[in-house]
XYZ file of C-alpha atoms in Angstrom:
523
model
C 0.000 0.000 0.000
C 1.295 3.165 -0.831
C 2.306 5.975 1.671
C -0.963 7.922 0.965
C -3.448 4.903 1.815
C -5.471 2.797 0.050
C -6.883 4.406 -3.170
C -9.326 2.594 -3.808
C -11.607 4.220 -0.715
C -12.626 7.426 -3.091
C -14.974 4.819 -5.120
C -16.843 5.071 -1.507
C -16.739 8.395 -0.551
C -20.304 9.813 -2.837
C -23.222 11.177 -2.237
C -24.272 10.346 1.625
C -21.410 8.284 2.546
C -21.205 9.625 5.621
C -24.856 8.917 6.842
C -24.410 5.355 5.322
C -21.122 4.315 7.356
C -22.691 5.817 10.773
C -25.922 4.282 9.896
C -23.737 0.639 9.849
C -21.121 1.607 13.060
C -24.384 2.559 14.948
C -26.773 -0.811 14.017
C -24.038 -3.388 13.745
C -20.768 -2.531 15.508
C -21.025 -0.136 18.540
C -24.905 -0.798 19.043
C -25.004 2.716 20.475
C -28.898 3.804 20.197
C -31.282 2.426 22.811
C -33.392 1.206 19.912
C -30.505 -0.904 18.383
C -29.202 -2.366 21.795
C -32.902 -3.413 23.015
C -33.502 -5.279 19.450
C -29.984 -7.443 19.839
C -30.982 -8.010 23.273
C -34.453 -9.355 22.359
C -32.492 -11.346 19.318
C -30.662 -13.329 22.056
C -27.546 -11.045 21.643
C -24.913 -10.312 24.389
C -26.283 -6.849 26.347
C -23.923 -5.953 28.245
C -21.923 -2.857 26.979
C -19.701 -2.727 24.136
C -16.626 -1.918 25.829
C -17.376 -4.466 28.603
C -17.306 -7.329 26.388
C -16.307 -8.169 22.659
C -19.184 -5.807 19.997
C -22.604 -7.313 19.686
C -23.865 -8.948 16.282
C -27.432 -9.258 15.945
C -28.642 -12.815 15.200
C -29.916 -10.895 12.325
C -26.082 -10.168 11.043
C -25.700 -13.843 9.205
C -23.679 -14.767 7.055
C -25.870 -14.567 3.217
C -24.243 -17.885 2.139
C -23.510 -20.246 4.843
C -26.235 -19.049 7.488
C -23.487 -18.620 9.881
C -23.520 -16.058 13.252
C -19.795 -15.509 13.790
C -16.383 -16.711 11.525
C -15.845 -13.222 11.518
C -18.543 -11.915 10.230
C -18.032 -8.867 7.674
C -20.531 -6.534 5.692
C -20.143 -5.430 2.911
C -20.074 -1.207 2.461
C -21.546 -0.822 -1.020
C -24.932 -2.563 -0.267
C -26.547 -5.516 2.226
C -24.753 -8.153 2.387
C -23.090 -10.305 5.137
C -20.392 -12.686 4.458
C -17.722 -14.937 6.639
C -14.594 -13.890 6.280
C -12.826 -16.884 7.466
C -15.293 -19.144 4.973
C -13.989 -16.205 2.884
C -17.787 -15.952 1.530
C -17.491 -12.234 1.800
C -14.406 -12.153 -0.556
C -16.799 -14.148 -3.082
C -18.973 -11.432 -2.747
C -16.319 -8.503 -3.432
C -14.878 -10.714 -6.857
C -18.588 -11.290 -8.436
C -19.633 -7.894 -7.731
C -16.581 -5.751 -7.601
C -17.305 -4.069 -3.987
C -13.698 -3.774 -2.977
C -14.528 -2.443 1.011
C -16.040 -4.439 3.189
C -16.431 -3.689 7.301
C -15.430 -6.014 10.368
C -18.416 -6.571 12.466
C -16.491 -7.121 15.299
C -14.014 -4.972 15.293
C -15.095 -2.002 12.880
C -12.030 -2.579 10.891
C -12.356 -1.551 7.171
C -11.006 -4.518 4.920
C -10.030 -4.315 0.876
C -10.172 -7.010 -1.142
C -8.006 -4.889 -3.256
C -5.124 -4.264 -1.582
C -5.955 -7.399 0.815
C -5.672 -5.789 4.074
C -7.275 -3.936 6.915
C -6.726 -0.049 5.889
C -6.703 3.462 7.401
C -8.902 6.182 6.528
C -8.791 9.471 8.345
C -12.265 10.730 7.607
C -13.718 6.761 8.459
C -11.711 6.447 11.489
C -13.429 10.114 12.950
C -16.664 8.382 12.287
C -15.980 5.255 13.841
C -14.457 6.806 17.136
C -17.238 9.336 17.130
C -19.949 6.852 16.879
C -18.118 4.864 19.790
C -17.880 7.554 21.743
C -21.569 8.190 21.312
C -22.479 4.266 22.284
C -20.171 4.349 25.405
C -22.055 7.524 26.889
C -25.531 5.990 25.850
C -24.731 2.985 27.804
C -23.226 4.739 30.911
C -19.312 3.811 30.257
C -18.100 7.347 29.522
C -14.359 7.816 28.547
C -13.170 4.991 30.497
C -12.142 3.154 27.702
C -10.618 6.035 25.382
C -8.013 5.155 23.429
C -4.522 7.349 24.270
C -4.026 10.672 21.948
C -1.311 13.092 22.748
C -2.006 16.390 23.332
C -0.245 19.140 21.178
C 2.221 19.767 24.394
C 2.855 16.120 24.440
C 3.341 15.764 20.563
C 5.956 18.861 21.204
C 7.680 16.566 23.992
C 7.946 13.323 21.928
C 9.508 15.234 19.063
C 12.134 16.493 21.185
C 12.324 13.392 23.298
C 12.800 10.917 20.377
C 15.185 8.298 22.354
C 13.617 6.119 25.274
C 14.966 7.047 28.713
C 16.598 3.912 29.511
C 17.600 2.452 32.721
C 21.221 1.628 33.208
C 23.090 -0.234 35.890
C 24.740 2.756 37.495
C 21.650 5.238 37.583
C 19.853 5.912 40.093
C 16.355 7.163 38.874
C 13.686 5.393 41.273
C 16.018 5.814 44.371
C 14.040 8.382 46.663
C 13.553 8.827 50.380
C 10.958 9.520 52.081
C 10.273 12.413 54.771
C 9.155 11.012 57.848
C 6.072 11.859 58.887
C 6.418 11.509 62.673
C 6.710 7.860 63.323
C 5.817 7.149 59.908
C 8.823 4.579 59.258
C 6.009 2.064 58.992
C 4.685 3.599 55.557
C 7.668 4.327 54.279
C 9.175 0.837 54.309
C 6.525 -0.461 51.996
C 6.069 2.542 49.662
C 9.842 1.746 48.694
C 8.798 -1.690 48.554
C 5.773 -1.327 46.105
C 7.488 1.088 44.399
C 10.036 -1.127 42.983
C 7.745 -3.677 42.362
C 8.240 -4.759 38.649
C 5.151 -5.117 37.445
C 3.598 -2.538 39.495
C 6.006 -0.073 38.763
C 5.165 -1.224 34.722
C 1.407 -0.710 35.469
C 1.636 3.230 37.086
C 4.561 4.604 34.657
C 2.482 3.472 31.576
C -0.749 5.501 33.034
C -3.280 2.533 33.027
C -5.396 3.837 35.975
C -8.927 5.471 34.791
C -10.477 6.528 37.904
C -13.821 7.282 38.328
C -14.364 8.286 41.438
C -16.007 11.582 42.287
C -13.758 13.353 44.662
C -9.800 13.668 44.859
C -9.711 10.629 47.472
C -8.702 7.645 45.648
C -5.355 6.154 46.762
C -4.832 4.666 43.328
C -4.420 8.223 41.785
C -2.163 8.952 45.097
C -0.153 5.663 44.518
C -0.034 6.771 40.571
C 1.515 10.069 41.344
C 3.981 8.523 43.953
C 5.731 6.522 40.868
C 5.938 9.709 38.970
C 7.762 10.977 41.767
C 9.857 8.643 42.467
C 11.039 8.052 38.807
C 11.194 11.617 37.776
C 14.719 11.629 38.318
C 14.430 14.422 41.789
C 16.758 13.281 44.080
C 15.529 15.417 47.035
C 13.169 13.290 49.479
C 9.807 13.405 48.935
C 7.350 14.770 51.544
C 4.325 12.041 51.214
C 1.825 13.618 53.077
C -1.039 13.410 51.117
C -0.388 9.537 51.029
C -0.822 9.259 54.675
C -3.951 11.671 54.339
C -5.552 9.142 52.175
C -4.890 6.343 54.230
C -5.690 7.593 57.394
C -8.828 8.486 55.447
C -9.903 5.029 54.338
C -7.951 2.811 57.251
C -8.804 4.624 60.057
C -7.556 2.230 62.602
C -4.222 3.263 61.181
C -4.600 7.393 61.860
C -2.366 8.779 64.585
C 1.340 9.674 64.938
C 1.577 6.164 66.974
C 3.766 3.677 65.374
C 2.272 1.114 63.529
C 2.851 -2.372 62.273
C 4.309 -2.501 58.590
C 2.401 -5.804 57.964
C -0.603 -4.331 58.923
C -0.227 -1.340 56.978
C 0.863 -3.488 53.930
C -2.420 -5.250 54.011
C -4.478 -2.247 54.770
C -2.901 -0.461 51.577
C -3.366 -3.761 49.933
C -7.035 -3.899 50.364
C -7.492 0.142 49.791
C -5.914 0.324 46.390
C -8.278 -2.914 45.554
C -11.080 -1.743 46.139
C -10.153 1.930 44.594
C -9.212 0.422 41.194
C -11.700 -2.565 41.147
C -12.452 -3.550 37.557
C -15.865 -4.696 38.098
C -16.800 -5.300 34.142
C -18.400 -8.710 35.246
C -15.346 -10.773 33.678
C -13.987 -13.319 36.084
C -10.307 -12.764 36.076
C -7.721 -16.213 36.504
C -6.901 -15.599 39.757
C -8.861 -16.900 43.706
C -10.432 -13.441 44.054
C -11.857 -13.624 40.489
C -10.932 -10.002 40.102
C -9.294 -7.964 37.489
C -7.396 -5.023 39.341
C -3.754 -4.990 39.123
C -3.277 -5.343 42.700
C -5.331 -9.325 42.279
C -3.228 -9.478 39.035
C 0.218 -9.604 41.278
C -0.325 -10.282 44.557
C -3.255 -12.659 44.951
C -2.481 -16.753 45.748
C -4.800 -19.523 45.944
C -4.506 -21.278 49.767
C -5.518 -24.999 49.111
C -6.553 -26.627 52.507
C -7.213 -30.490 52.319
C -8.909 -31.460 55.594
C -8.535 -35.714 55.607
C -11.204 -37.792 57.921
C -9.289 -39.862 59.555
C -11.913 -42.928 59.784
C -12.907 -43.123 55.913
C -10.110 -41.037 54.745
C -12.172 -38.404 52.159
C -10.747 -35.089 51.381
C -12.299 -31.602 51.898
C -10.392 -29.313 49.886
C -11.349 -25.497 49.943
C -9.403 -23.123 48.334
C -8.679 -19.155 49.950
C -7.503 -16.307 47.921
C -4.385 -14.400 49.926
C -2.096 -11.363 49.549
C 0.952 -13.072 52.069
C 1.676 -15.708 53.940
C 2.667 -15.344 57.399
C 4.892 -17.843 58.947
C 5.558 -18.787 62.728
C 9.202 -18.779 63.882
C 11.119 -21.095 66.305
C 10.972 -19.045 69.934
C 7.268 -18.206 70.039
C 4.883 -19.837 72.193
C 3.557 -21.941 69.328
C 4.967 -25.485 69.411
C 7.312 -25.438 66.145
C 8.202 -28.875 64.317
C 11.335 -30.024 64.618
C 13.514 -28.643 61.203
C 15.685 -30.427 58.971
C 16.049 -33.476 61.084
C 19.518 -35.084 60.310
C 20.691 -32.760 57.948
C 18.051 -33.614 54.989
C 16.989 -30.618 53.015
C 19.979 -28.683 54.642
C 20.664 -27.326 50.910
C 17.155 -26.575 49.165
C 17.240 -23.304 47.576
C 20.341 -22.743 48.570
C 19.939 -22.144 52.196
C 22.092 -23.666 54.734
C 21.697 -24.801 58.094
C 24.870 -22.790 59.425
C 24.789 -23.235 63.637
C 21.544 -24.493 63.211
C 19.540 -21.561 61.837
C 16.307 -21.520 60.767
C 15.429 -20.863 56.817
C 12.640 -19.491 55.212
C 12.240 -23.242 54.174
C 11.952 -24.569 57.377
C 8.804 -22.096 57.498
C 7.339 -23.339 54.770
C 8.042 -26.462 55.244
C 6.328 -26.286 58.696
C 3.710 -23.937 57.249
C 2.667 -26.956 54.861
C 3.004 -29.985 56.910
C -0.336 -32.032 57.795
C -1.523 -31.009 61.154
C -3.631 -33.368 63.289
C -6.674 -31.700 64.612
C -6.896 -33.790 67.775
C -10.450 -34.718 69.200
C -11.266 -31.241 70.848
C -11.563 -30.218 66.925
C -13.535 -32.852 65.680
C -15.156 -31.805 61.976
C -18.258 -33.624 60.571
C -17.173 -35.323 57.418
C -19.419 -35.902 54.804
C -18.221 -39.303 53.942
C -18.988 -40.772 57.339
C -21.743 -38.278 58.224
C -20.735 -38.156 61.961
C -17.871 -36.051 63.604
C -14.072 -37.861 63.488
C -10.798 -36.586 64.078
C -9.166 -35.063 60.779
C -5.645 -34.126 59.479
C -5.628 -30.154 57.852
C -2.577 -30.058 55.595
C -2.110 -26.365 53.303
C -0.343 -25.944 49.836
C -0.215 -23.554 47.197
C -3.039 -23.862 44.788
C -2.044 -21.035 42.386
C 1.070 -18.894 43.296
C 0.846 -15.350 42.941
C 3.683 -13.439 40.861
C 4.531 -11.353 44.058
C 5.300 -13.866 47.243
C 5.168 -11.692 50.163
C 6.222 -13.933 53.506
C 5.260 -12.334 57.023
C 7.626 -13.688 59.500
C 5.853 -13.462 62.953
C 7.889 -11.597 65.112
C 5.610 -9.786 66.951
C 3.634 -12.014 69.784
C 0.698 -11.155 71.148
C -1.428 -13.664 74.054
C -3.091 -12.630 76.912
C -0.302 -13.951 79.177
C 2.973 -11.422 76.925
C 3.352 -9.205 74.312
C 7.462 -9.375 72.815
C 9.431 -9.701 69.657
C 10.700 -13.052 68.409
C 14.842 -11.867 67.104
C 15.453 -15.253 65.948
C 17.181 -15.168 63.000
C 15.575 -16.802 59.589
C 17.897 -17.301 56.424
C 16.040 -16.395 53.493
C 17.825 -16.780 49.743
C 17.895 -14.535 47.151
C 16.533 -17.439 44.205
C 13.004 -19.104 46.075
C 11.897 -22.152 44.269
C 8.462 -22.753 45.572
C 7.484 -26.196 43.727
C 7.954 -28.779 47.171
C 5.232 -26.580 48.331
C 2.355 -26.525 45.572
C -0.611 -28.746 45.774
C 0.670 -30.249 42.820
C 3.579 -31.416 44.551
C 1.871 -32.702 47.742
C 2.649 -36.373 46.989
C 6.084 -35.958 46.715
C 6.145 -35.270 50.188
C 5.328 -38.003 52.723
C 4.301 -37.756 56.674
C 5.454 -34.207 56.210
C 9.238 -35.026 54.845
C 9.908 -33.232 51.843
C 10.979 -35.383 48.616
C 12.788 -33.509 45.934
C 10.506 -32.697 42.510
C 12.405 -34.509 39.197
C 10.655 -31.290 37.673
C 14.107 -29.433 37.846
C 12.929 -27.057 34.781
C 9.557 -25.655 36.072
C 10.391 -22.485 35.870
C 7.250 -21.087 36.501
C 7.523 -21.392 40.541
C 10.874 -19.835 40.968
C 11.130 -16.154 42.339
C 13.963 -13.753 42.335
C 13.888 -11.699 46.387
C 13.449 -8.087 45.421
C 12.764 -6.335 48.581
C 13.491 -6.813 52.635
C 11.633 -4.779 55.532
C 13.193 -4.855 58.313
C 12.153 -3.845 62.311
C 15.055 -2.972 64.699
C 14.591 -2.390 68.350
C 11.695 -4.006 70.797
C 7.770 -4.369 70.513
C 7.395 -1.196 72.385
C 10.081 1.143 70.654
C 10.955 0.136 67.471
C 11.711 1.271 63.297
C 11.649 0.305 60.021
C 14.102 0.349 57.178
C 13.919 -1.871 54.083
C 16.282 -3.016 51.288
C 15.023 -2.773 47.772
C 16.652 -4.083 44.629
C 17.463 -1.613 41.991
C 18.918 -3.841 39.376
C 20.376 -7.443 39.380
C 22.785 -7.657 42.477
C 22.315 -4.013 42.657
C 20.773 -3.544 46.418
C 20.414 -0.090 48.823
C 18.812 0.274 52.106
C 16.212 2.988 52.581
C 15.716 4.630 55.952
C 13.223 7.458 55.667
C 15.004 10.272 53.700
C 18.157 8.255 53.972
C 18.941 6.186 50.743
C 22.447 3.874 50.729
C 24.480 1.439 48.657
C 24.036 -2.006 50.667
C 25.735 -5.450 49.854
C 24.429 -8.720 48.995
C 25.577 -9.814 52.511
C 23.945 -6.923 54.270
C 20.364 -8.115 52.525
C 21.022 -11.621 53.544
C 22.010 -11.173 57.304
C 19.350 -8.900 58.299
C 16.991 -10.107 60.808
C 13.623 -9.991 58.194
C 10.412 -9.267 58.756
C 8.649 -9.184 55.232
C 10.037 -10.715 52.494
C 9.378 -9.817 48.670
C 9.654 -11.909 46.240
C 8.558 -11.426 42.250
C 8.365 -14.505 39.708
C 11.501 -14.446 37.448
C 9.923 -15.084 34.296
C 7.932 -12.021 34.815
C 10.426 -9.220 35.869
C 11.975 -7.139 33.459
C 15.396 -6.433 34.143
C-alpha cells in the first residue's frame, strides 16, 4: 500500500457516505442507540456494553451464504450483504460484484479485497471513534475506555524526546527517600517496597489507571503520582503527606502519629488500592479473588486446605484467595516442628543450616506440613456423616507473581506481648514447587521429597525487597532493602537512601520478604 493509503476508498466516498457508514457503526458494531441495543438483546444477543465485552452482532447479522452467526462476520459497504470472512464468503462477494470495502463486524475494521488488508482512513476512522464515543455515553461507560491521543504539548515533547529514557546499571532514577512523617517509618518501608515492584512499577509509569471516582480521594491516583515521583529523576526526598492523608482516610484504625505495624499497613494499603481500582466489568479474572485489578493481578495466591477424615479417609479441599503468607518462627509460644532433622533438606534453595539456623524453608516447610486436629476439633465429614478426628494439611493452589512472607515476630497472648529476634535465612533465588498442591505427593508424613521437575520455571522467584524492624515491641523502626537492578541492592531509611551489599540483605533479621516470579520481571 502506498504511503498515501489505500486508493481505492474514493470509489466510496459519494453522495451520503457519511450517513451510510454511521448508519452501519451505529446498528451493527457499537450498538449505540437504545433502539438498536434493546432489538440485539431481544435477538438473544450479548447486552452488556460494548466496551465491557467483545461488539454485539445481531442474530440478524448472518452470514448470506452459509447461514453462519460468527467466523468473523463482515458486511459489505456498497450494499446488504453479510459474508464470513474466514469461509472467505465475503471475498466471493467482493470478486462477483466488484465491492472492494467491506467492514469487520467485530471490530469495525475496514477490509479491501483490493489491496488485501485492513486499511486506514482518516475521515472513516473520525466516524468510527465518534460513533463509539456516542455508544459508550448511551450505555453509561463514559471515557473509560478512550483510546490514548497526545495532546499538542505532548506531541511537542515526543519530538524532542525521540530516544527512550533507559535504565542503566549505574543510575539511580527510582532511588528516593521519604520524609518522615512523625513515626511514619512504617509507611515508608513499603512505599519503597511497592514502588520497585516490577510489574507494578510497569502498570503506574504506563498511566493505566482510569479513575472514576467523584472526589480527589482515591489512593490509586495517590499511589499513581507517587511513581511519577519517584522516577522523575528528583533526588531530594519526597514529603508524602497526602499519602498518609488518604490512608488515614480510608484505614482509620491506622490514623495517629503512633507507630504502627508494617504488615498491617501493607495489608491495609493492599485492600485500599483494591477496592479503589476494582475492575468490576463482570469478567472473572484467573486468579482466587476472580478479580481484574492490578493489585489481584500480582499479589493474589490460591490457599488450598485439604482437611482428611481420619476414619474413611475423604478429602475436603477449599481453596482461599491471599495477599501473604505469614509464617511462625522457632521461639514463640507456638509449638514449632522439629527442622531439617539429620541434615536432609539442609541445601534446598540454597539455604544452609549454618549453627543451626532456621530458613525461610523450614517455614514453609512447617507452614505446609499435615496437622492433626486432635479430638477437641472434631469436623463432621461428609463421607462418614458423623464427627471424626481429621488431618488439615495447606499448599499452594495457584502462586501469585509477588510472594510476600510475614515472618511473625511480633507475639501477642493474653499472658505477653514481645518480639521473636530469631534469625531466619532467606535466599535470594526461592523455588516454591515442594510446596504446591501439585507437589503434595512428593512429600510423605510431612518429609519433603525432591521434585524430578528441575525445569519448572514457573515457581521460581527472584527476592526483590526486605523490611526490616530494629529495636523491641514497644520502641521500634523500620528500614527496608530494595533491589534496583540485578545484584544491585540499597537500604532505605526514611530520607536516607544507601548502597548495601548482597551480605547486608542476607544477614538482616527480616520481617517481610518480597519476592517477584523471574519469568515475569523485566530487568
Amino acid at each position: 500500500m502506498s504511503p498515501a493509503g489505500c486508493p481505492h476508498v474514493n470509489g466510496f466516498k459519494v453522495d451520503n457516505w457519511k450517513q451510510n457508514l454511521r448508519v452501519i457503526y451505529q446498528c451493527f458494531v457499537w450498538s449505540g442507540s437504545a433502539e438498536t441495543r434493546k432489538r440485539k438483546k431481544e435477538e438473544g444477543g450479548d447486552p452488556q456494553p460494548v466496551a465491557l465485552s467483545r461488539p454485539l452482532q445481531a442474530k440478524s447479522c448472518i452470514c448470506h451464504m452459509c447461514g453462519a452467526h460468527l467466523n468473523r462476520l463482515h458486511s459489505c459497504l456498497s450494499c446488504v450483504f453479510f459474508g464470513c470472512f474466514t469461509k472467505k464468503h465475503i471475498h466471493e462477494h467482493a470478486k462477483n460484484k466488484r465491492h472492494n470495502l467491506a467492514i469487520d463486524l467485530l471490530y469495525g475494521g475496514i477490509y479491501c479485497f483490493v489491496c488485501q488488508d485492513y486499511i486506514y482512513d482518516k475521515d472513516m476512522e473520525q466516524i468510527a471513534k465518534e460513533e463509539q464515543r456516542k455508544a459508550w455515553k448511551l450505555q453509561g461507560v463514559g471515557e473509560k475506555y478512550s483510546t490514548w491521543e497526545p495532546t499538542k504539548r505532548e506531541l511537542e515533547l515526543l519530538r524532542h524526546n525521540p530516544k527512550r529514557r533507559k535504565i542503566t546499571t549505574n543510575c539511580t532514577i527510582g532511588l528516593r527517600g521519604l520524609i518522615n512523617l512523625g513515626n511514619t517509618c512504617f509507611m515508608n518501608c513499603i512505599v519503597q517496597a511497592l514502588t520497585h515492584t516490577p510489574l507494578l512499577r510497569d502498570f503506574f509509569l504506563s498511566d493505566r489507571h482510569k479513575c472514576e471516582m467523584q472526589s480527589n480521594s482515591c489512593l490509586v491516583c495517590e499511589m499513581s503520582q507517587l511513581f511519577q515521583e519517584f522516577y522523575s529523576g528528583h533526588r531530594s526526598p519526597h514529603i508524602p503527606f497526602r499519602l498518609l492523608h488518604l490512608v488515614w482516610t480510608h484505614a482509620r484504625h491506622l490514623a495517629g502519629y503512633e507507630q504502627q505495624d508494617a504488615h498491617e499497613f501493607l495489608i491495609a494499603a493492599l485492600d485500599v488500592l483494591h477496592r479503589h481500582c476494582k475492575d468490576d466489568n463482570g469478567k472473572k479474572a484467573n486468579n482466587p479473588n476472580n478479580c481484574n485489578c492490578i493489585i489481584d493481578q500480582i499479589f493474589t495466591g490460591g490457599l488450598q486446605s485439604d482437611v482428611t477424615c481420619q476414619v474413611c479417609h475423604g478429602v475436603s479441599t477449599t481453596i482461599d484467595p491471599f495477599w501473604d503468607i505469614s509464617l511462625d518462627l522457632p521461639g514463640s509460644s507456638t509449638p514449632f516442628w522439629p527442622l531439617s532433622p539429620g541434615g536432609d533438606g539442609s541445601t534446598l534453595n540454597g539455604e544452609s543450616h549454618l549453627s543451626g539456623a532456621t530458613t525461610l524453608t523450614d517455614c514453609l516447610r512447617r507452614f505446609t506440613r499435615p496437622e492433626h486436629l486432635g479430638s477437641s476439633a472434631k469436623i463432621k465429614c461428609s463421607g462418614c456423616h458423623s464427627y471424626q478426628e481429621s488431618t488439615k494439611q495447606l499448599t499452594m493452589k495457584k502462586l501469585p507473581i509477588v510472594a510476600c512472607f510475614h515472618l511473625k515476630r511480633f507475639e501477642h497472648s493474653a499472658k505477653l506481648r514481645r518480639k521473636i529476634p530469631t534469625y531466619v535465612s532467606f535466599p535470594l533465588e526461592l523455588d516454591m514447587t515442594p510446596f504446591m498442591a501439585s507437589s503434595k505427593e512428593s512429600r510423605m508424613n510431612g518429609q519433603y521429597q525432591q521434585s524430578v521437575d528441575v525445569f519448572n520455571n514457573d515457581n521460581k522467584y527472584s527476592l526483590f525487597a526486605v523490611v526490616n524492624h530494629q529495636g523491641t515491641l514497644e520502641s521500634g523502626h523500620y528500614t527496608t532493602f530494595i533491589r534496583q537492578h540485578k545484584d544491585q541492592w540499597f537500604k532505605c531509611d526514611d530520607a536516607v537512601i544507601t548502597k548495601a551489599s548482597i551480605k547486608d540483605v542476607l544477614d538482616s533479621e527480616g520481617y517481610l520478604l518480597f519476592y517477584h516470579k523471574q519469568f515475569l520481571e523485566y530487568e
